[in-house]
Short mmCIF file of C-alpha atoms in Angstrom, two decimals:
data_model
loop_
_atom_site.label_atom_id
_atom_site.label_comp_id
_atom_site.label_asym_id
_atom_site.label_seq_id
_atom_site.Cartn_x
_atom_site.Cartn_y
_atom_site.Cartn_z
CA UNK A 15 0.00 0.00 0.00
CA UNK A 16 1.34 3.46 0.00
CA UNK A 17 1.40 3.94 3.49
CA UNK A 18 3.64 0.98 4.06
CA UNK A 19 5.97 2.66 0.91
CA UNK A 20 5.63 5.94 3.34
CA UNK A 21 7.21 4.15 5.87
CA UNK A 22 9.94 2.61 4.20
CA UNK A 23 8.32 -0.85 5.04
CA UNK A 24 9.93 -4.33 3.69
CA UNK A 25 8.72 -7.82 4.63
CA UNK A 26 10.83 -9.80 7.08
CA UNK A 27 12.65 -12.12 4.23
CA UNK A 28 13.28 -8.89 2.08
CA UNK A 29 14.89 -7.24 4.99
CA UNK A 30 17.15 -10.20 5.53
CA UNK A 31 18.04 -10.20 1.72
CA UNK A 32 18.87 -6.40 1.98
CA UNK A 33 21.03 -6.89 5.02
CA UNK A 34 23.00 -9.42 2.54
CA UNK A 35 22.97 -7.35 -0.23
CA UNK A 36 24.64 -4.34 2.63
CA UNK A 37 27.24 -6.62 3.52
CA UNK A 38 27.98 -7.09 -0.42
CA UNK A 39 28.14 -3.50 -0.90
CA UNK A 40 30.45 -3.21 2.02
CA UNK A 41 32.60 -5.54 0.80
CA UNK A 42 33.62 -4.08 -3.09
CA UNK A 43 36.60 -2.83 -3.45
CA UNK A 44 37.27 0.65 -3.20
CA UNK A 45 34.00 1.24 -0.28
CA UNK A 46 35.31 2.70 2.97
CA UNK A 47 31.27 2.22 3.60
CA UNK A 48 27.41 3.73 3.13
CA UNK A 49 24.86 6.28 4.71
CA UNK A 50 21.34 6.14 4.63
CA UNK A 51 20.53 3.75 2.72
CA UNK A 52 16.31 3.39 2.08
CA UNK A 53 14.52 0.70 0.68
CA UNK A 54 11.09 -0.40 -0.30
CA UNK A 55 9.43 -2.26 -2.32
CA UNK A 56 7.83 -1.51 -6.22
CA UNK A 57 4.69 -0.64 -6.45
CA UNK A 58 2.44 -3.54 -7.60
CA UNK A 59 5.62 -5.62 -7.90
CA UNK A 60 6.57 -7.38 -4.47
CA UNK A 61 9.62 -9.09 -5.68
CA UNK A 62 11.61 -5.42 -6.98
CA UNK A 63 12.99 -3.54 -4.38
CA UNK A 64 13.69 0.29 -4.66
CA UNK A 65 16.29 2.64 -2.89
CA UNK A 66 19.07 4.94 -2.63
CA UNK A 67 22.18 5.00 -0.66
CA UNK A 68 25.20 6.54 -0.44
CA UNK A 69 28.85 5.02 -0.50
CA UNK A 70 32.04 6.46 0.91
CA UNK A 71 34.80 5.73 -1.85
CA UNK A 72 38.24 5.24 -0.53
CA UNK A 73 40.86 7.94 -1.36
CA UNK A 74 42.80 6.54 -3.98
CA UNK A 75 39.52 4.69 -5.62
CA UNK A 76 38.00 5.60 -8.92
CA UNK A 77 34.60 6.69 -8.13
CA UNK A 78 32.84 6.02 -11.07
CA UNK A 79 33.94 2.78 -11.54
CA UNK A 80 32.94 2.09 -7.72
CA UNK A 81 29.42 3.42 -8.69
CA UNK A 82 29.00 1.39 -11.59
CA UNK A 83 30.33 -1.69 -9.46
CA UNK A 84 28.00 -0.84 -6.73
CA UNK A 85 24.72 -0.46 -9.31
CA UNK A 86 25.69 -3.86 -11.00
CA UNK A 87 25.69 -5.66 -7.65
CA UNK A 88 22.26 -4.58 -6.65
CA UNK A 89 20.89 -5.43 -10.15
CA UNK A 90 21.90 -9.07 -9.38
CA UNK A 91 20.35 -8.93 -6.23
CA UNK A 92 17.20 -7.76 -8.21
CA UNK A 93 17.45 -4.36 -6.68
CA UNK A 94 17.19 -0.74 -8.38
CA UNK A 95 18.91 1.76 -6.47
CA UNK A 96 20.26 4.64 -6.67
CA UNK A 97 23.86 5.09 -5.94
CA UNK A 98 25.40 8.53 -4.42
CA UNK A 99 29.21 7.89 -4.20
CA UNK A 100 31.80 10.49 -2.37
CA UNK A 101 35.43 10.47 -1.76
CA UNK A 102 35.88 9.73 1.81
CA UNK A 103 36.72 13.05 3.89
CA UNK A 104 34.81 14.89 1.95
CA UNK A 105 31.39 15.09 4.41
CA UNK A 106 29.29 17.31 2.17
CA UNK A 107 26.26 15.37 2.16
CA UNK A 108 23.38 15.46 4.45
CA UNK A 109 23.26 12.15 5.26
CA UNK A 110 26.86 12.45 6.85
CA UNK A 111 26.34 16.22 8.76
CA UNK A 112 25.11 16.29 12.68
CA UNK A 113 22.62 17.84 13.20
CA UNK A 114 22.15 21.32 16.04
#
């Protein structure tokens, strides 16, 4: 429904496939590791999940390549995300600032 897509809702398998496909991420070469990553599910389609998150590229990485890594792992994991990749040290997004 679109309250549970609101809410960022997943069923309990999904979320145990996501936390797999989070490790994965964590584990490419080049990620120093992620920020805020949301999920949730297609609309209509139960099996698709949707999302964005936000990897932290090592210093001496090539960031597009990492993104393009990164998107090609989700698809196998039958996932379309998108993918916000910064150098680490950088801190300019808002997913990364503290807030007050």
């Amino acid at each position: 429904s679109s309250a549970k897509t609101l809410l960022l809702t997943v069923p309990e398998d999904t979320e145990f496939d996501l936390r797999e496909a989070l490790a994965g991420v964590s584990a490419l070469r080049g990620v120093v590791g992620y920020a805020a990553p949301k999920f949730w599910l297609a609309e209509g389609d139960e099996r698709k999940v949707l999302g964005v998150i936000h990897i932290t590229a090592a210093r001496g990485a090539d960031m597009e390549d990492l993104k393009e890594r990164a998107v090609a792992y989700l698809r196998s994991k039958h996932m379309d995300v998108l993918v916000q990749v910064e150098r680490d040290g950088m801190n300019r997004c808002w997913c990364k600032t503290k807030a007050g």
